[in-house]
Coordinates of C-alpha atoms in Angstrom, one line a residue:
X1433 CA 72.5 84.0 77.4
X1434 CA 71.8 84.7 73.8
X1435 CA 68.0 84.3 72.5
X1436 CA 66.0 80.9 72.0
X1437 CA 63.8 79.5 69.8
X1438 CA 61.5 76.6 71.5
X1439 CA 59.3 75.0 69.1
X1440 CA 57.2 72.8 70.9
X1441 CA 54.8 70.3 69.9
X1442 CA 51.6 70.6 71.9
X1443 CA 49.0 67.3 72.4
X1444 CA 45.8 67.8 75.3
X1445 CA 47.3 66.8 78.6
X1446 CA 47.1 69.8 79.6
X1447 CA 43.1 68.7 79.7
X1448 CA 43.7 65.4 81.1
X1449 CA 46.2 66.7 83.9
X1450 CA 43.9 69.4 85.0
X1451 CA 41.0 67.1 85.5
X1452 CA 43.1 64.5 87.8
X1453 CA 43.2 68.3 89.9
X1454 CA 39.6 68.6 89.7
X1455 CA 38.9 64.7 91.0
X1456 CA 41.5 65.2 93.9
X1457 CA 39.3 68.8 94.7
X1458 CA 42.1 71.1 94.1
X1459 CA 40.2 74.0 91.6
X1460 CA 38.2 75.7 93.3
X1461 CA 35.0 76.8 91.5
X1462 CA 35.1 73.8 89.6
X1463 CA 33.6 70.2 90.3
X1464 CA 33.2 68.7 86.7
X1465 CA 35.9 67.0 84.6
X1466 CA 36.2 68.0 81.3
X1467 CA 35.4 66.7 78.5
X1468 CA 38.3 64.7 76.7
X1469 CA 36.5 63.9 73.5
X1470 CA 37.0 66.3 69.9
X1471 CA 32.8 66.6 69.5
X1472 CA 31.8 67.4 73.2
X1473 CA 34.2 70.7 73.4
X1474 CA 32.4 71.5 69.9
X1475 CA 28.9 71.4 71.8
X1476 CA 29.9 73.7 74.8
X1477 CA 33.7 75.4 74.4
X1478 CA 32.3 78.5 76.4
X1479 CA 31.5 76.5 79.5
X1480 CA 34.8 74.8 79.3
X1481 CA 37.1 77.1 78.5
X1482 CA 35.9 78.8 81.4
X1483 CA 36.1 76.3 83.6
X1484 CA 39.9 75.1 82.7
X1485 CA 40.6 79.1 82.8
X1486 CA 39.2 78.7 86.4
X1487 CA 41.4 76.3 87.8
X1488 CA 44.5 77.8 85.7
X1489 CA 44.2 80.8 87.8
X1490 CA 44.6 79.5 91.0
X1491 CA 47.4 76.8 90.5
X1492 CA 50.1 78.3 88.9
X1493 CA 52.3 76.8 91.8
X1494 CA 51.8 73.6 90.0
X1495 CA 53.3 74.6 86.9
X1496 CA 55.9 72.0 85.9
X1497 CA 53.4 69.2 86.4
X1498 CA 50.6 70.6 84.5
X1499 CA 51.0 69.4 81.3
X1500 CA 54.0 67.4 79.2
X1501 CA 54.9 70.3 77.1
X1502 CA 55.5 72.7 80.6
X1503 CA 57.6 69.4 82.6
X1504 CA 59.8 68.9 79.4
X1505 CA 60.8 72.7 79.8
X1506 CA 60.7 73.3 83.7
X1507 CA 60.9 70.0 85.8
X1508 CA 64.9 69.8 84.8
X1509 CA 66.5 72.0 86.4
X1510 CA 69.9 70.7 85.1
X1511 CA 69.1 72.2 81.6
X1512 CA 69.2 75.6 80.7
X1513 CA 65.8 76.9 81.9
X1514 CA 63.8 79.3 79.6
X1515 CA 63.6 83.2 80.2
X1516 CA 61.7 85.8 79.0
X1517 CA 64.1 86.4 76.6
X1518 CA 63.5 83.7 74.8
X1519 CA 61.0 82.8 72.0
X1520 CA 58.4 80.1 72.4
X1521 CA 56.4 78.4 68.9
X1522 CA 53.2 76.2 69.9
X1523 CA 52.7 73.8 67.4
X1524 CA 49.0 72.2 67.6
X1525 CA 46.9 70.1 66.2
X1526 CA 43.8 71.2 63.5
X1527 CA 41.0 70.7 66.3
X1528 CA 39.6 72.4 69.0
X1529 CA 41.4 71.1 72.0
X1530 CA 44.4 71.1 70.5
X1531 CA 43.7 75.0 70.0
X1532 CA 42.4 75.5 73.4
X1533 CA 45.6 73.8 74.8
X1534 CA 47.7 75.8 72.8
X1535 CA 45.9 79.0 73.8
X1536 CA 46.3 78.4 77.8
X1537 CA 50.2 77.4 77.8
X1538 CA 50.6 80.2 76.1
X1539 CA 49.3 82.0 79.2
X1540 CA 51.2 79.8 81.5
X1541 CA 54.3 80.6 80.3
X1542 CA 53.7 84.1 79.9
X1543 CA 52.2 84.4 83.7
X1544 CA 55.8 82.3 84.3
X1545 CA 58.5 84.3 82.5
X1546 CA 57.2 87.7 81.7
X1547 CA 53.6 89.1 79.7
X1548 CA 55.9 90.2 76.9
X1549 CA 57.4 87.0 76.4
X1550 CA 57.0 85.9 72.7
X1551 CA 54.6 83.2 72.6
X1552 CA 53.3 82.2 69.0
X1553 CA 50.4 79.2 68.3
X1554 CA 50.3 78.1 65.0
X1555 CA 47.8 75.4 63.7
X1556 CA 49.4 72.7 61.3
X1557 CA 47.0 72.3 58.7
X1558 CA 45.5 68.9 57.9
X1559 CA 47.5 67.7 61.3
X1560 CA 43.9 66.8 62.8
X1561 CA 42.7 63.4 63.8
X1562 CA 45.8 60.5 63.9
X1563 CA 43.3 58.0 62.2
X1564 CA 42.4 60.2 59.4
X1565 CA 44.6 59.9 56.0
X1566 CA 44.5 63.4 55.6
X1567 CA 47.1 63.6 59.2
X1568 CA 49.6 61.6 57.0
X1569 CA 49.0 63.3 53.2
X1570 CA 48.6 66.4 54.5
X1571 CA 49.2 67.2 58.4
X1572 CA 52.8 65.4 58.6
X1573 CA 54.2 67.1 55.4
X1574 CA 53.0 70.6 56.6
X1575 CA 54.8 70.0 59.8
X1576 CA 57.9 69.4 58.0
X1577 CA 57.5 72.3 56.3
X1578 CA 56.8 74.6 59.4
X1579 CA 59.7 73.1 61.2
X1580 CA 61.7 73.8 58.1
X1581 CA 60.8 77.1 57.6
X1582 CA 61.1 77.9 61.4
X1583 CA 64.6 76.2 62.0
X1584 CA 66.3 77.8 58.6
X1585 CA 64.8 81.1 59.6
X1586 CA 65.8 81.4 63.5
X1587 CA 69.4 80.0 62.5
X1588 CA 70.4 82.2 60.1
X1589 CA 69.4 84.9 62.4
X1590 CA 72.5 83.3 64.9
X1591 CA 69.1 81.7 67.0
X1592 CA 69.6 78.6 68.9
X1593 CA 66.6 76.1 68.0
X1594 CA 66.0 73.6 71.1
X1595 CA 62.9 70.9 69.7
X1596 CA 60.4 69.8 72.2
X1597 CA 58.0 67.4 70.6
X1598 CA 56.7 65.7 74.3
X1599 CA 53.0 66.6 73.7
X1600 CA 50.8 65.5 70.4
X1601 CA 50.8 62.1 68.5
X1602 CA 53.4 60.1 69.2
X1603 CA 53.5 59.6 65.3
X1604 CA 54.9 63.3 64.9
X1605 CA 58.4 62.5 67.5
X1606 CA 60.2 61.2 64.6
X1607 CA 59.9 64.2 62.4
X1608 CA 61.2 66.5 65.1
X1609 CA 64.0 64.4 65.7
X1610 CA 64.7 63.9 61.5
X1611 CA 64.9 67.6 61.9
X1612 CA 67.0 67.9 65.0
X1613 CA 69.3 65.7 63.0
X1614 CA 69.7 67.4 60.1
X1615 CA 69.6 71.1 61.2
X1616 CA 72.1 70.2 64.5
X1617 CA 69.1 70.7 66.9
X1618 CA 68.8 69.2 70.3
X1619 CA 65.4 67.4 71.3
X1620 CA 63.7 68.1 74.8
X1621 CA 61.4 64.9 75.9
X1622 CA 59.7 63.5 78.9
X1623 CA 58.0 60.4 79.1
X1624 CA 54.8 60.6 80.8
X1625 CA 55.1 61.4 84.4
X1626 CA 59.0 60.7 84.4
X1627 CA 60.8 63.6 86.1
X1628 CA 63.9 63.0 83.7
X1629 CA 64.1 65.6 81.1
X1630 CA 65.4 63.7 78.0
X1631 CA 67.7 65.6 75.9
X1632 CA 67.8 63.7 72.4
X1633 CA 71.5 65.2 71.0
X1634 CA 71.4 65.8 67.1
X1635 CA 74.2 62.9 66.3
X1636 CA 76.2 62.7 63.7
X1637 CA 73.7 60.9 61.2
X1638 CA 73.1 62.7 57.9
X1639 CA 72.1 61.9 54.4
X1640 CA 72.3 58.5 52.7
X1641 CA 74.3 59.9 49.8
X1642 CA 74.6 56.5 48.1
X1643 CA 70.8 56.1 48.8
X1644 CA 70.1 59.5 47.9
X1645 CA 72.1 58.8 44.6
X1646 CA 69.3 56.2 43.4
X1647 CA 66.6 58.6 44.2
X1648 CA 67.8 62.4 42.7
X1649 CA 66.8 62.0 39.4
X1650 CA 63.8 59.8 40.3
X1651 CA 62.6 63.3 42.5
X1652 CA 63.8 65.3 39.5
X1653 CA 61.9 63.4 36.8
X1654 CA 58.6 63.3 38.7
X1655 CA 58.8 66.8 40.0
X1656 CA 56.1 69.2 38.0
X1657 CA 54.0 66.3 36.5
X1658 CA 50.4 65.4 37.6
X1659 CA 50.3 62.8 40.4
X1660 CA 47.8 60.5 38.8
X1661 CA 49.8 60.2 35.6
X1662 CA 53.2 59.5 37.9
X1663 CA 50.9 56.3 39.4
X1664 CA 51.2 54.8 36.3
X1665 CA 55.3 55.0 36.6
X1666 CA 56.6 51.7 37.6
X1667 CA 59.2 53.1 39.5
X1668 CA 56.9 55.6 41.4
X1669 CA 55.0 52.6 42.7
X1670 CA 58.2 51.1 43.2
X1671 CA 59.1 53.2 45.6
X1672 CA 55.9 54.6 46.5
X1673 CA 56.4 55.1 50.5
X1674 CA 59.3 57.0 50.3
X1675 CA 58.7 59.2 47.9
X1676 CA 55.0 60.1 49.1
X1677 CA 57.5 61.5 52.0
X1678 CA 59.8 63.3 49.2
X1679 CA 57.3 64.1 46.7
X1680 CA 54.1 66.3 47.4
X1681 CA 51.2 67.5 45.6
X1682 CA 50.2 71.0 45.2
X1683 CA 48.0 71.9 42.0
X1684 CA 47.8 68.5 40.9
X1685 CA 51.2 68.8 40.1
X1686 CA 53.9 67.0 42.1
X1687 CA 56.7 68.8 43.9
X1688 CA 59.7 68.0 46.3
X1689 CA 58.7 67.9 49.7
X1690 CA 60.3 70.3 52.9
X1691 CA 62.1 67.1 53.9
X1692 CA 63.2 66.5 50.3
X1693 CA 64.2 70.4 49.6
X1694 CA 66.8 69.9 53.2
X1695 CA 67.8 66.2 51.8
X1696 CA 69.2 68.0 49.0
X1697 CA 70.6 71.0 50.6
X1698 CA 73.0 68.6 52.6
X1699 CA 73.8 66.4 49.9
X1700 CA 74.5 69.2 47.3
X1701 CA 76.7 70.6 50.6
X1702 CA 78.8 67.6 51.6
X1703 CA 79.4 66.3 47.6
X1704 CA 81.3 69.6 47.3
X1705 CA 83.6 68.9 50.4
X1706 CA 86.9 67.2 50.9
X1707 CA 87.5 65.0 53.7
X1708 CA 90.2 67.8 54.5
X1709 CA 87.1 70.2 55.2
X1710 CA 85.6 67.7 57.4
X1711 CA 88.7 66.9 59.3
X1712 CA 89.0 70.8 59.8
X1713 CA 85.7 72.0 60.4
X1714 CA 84.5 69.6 62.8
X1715 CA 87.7 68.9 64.7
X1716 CA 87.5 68.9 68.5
X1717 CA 90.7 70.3 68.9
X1718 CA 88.5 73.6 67.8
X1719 CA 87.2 74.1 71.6
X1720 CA 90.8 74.4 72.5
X1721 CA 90.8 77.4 70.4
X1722 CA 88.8 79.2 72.7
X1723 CA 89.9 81.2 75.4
X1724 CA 88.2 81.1 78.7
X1725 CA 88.7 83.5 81.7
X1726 CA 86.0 83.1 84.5
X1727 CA 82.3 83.9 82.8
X1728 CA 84.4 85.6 79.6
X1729 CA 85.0 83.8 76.5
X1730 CA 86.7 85.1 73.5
X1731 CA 86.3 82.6 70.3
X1732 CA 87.7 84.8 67.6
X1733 CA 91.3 82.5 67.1
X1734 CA 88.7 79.6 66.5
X1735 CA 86.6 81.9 63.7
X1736 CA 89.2 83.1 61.7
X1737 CA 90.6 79.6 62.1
X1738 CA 87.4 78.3 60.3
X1739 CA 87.5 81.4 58.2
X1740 CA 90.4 79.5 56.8
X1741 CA 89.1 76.0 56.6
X1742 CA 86.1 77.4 54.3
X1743 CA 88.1 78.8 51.9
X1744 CA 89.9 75.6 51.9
X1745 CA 89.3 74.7 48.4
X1746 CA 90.5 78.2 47.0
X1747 CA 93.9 77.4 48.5
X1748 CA 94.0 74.1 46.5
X1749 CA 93.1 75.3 43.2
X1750 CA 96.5 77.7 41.6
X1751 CA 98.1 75.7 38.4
X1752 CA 97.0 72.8 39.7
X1753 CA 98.7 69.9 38.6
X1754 CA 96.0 67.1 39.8
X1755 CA 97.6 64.1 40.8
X1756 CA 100.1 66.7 43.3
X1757 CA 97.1 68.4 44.5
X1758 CA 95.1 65.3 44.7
X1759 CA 98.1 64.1 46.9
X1760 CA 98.0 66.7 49.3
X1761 CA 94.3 67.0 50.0
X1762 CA 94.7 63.3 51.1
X1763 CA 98.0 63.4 53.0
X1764 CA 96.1 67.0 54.9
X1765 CA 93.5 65.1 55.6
X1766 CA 95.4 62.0 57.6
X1767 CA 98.2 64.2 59.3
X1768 CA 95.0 66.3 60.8
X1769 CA 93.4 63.2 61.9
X1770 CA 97.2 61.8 63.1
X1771 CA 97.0 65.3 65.1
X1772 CA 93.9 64.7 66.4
X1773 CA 95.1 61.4 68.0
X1774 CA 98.3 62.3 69.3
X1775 CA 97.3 66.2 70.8
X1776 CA 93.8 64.9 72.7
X1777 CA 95.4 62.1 75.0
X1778 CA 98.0 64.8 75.4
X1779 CA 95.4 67.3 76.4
X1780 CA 93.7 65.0 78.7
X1781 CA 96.4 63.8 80.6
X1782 CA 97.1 67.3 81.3
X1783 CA 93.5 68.4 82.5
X1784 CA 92.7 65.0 84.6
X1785 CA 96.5 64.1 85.8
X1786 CA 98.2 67.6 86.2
X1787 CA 97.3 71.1 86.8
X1788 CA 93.8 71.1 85.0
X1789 CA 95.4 73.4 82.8
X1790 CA 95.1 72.7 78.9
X1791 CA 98.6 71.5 77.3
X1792 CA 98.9 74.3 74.5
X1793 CA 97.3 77.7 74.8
X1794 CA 94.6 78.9 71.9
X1795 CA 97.7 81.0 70.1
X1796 CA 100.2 78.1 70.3
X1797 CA 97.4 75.4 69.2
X1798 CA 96.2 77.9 66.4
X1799 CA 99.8 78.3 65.0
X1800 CA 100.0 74.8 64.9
X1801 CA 96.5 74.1 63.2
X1802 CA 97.4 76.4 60.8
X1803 CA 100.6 75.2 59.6
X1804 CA 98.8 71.7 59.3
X1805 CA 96.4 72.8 57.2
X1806 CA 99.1 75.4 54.7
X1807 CA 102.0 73.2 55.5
X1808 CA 101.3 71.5 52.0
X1809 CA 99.8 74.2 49.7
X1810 CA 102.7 74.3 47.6
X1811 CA 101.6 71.1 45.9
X1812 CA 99.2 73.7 43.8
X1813 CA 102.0 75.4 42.3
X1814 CA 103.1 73.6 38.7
X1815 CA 106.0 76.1 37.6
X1816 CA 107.9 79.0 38.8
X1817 CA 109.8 82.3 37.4
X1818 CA 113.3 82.2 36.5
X1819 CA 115.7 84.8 37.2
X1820 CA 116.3 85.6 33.8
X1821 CA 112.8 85.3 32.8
X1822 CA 110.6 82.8 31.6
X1823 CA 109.5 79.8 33.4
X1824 CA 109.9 76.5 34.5
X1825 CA 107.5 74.0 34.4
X1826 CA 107.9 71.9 37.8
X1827 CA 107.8 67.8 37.3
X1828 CA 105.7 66.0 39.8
X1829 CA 109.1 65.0 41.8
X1830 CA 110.3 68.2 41.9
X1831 CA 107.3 69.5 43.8
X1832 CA 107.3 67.0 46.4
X1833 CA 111.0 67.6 46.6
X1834 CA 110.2 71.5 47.5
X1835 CA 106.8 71.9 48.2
X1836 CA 107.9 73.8 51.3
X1837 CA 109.4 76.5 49.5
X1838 CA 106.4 76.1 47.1
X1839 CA 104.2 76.8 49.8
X1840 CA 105.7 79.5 50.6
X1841 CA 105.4 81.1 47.1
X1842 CA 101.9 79.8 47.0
X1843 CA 101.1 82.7 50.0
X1844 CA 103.3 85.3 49.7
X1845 CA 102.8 85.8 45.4
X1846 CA 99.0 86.2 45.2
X1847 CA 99.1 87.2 41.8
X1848 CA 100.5 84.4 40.6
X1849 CA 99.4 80.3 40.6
X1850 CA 96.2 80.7 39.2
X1851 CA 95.4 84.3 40.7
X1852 CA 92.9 82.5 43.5
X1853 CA 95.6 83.9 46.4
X1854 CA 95.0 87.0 45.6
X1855 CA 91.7 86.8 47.2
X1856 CA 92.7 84.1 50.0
X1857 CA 96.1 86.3 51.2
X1858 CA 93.4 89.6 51.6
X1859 CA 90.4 87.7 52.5
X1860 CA 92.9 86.6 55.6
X1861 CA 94.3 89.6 56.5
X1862 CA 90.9 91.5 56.7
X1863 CA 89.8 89.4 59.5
X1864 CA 93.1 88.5 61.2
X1865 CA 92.0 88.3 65.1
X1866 CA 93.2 90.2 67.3
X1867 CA 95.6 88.0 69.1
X1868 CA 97.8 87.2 66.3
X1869 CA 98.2 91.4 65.0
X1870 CA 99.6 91.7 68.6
X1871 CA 102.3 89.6 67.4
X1872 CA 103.6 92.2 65.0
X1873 CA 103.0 93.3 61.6
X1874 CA 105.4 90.8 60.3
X1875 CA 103.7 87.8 61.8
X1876 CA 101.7 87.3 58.5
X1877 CA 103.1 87.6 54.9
X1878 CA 102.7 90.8 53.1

């Protein structure tokens, strides 16, 4: 299993379950509660440190149950449980408790999986005391940040992020879960004693981008001036809540937010796409792509076939006569969905009423999803050579009429139709998987 990254949010129960084990006599050495107040652990964190160290040592049996943060990763056996191979972030609170806690599940989960386990604790800044308004100018949008800065970081190293925010303020669960949302990052929760492991699934909700629309250049107008002169803007106070979320002050300047900088990362990414790149992207005829045999699985047909959904847009570029191109981008996108409908009751008639077995194999599903998404490429081209020379400039009939043959031309003349299949023919062949060069060198166009 490849490498994890848990970032967990951590609260004190780890405090408060430890001292229902000291009332029912189960730490030795130890008859006192401890304190569950901020100030008190202030007056005498030597005394109690030792004492919650005390009873750690000798009940490591009752690991799942000692604290939220340790039942939301180890009472559910049904989900993947964590190894020493994986990475573990504590996120805690600006106080002493919080710290403390921090400090000792680090030790528990390194006395769990393995001493070299990597276990960081990092202290949120200005995340202190829920009453405070420093938790919600400062604390909250420094979370954000962290979790931003975390997530982006661990994906683009090819890290699974798995978001656990069961211990801390309630306030904090919807951040992690704004988060999971738009970085495609499950949630791990438990609620209170409940021995059900929640996982929260990042569903498909993004960005607003009609809402979004009415706030850009609100963000962009405000951003760099001084936050007491943007109090005076009517539309600031306006809509003052929200963008005390998407705005923030550093310098006495204001500045987008984390939250704000990822809102526009996935707008800015899904204004540039067609509903073609959706439909072929996020297709679940994609896992059919992937071939299974016992514990093995080999995914290459279904990279290179989303190798050739990104460079989507190149194909439809070439002389370009719009309203032909602008055709075929639409027509794509509903004969992919049409696919979609008529190939997945196929395939599940076949897996829960026959043999189990999937209805096409990964090559014979690939060479179909490919020819959907080419079959209409030919709608780029806007004239062709003539034997004797010169050209002919196509009519917006006569490329529907023979947009086949068009297509054809589109893939196998790079250097012509706007030069852009130059790149797409050798950006193909370079990383052409393995299954379909077995088919022969002829088997793509050269």
């Amino acid at each position: 299993m490849a490498s994890r990254l848990f970032i967990i949010s951590v609260g004190t129960s780890l405090i408060s379950k430890v001292n229902e084990l000291i009332a029912e006599k189960n730490c030795s050495g130890v008859s006192s509660r401890l304190p569950v107040r901020e100030n008190d652990w202030l007056n005498n964190i030597t005394q109690y440190v030792w004492s919650l160290n005390t009873c750690l040592n000798n009940i490591n049996n009752k690991l799942p149950s000692l604290s939220a943060e340790l039942s939301s990763l180890f009472k559910d056996s049904s989900y993947p449980q964590p190894t020493a191979a994986d990475t573990f972030l504590l996120l805690h609170t600006a106080t002493t408790m919080g710290e403390v806690c921090a400090d000792r599940l680090a030790f528990l989960l390194q006395t769990k999986l393995a001493n070299q386990v990597k276990v960081c604790c990092y202290k949120v800044p200005g995340l202190s005391e829920a009453q405070s308004n420093e938790f919600y100018s400062q604390g909250l949008p420094n979370l954000l940040a962290k979790l931003q800065q975390e997530i982006s970081q661990a994906q683009k190293n090819e890290q699974e992020v798995i978001l656990v925010p069961t211990g801390g303020y309630k306030a904090i669960i919807p951040y992690f879960v704004i988060m999971g949302l738009l970085y495609d990052c499950p949630c791990l929760y438990v609620y209170e004693d409940s021995d059900l492991v929640a996982t929260l699934p990042p569903l498909p909700l993004h960005a607003d981008l009609a809402r979004w629309s009415s706030l850009e250049a609100v963000v962009e107008t405000l951003s760099g001036k001084a936050k007491n002169e943007a109090e005076h803007f009517y539309i600031y106070q306006n809509l003052k809540p929200i963008l005390q979320l998407l705005l923030q002050e550093e310098n006495t300047s204001l500045k987008p937010s984390p939250l704000c900088q990822v809102l526009q990362e996935k707008v800015t990414a899904e204004r540039r796409r067609s509903e073609l790149e959706f439909r072929t992207h996020f297709s679940p005829l994609l896992d059919y792509l992937v071939k299974r045999e016992r514990e093995n699985r080999d995914d290459s047909l279904k990279q290179y076939f989303l190798r050739l959904a990104a460079i989507g847009p190149h194909i439809w570029k070439g002389d370009r006569v719009p309203e032909m191109a602008d055709h075929a981008l639409l027509h794509h996108a509903d004969i992919f969905h049409l696919a979609e409908r008529i190939l997945l009751p196929i395939f599940y008639f076949y897996e829960t009423k026959r043999d189990g077995k999937p209805f096409l194999a990964p090559e014979e599903l690939f060479v179909l999803l490919g020819a959907l998404h080419l079959h209409d490429c030919g709608h780029v081209v806007g004239k062709v050579d003539l034997e004797n020379s010169g050209q002919h400039e196509l009519l917006p009939t006569e490329i529907r009429d023979h947009h086949h043959v068009l297509g054809y031309l589109r893939l196998t003349e790079p250097d012509k139709h706007g030069g852009t299949g130059k790149w797409i023919h050798e950006a193909l062949k370079d990383n052409t998987p393995t299954a379909c060069k077995a088919r022969g060198d002829n088997f793509w166009p050269t």
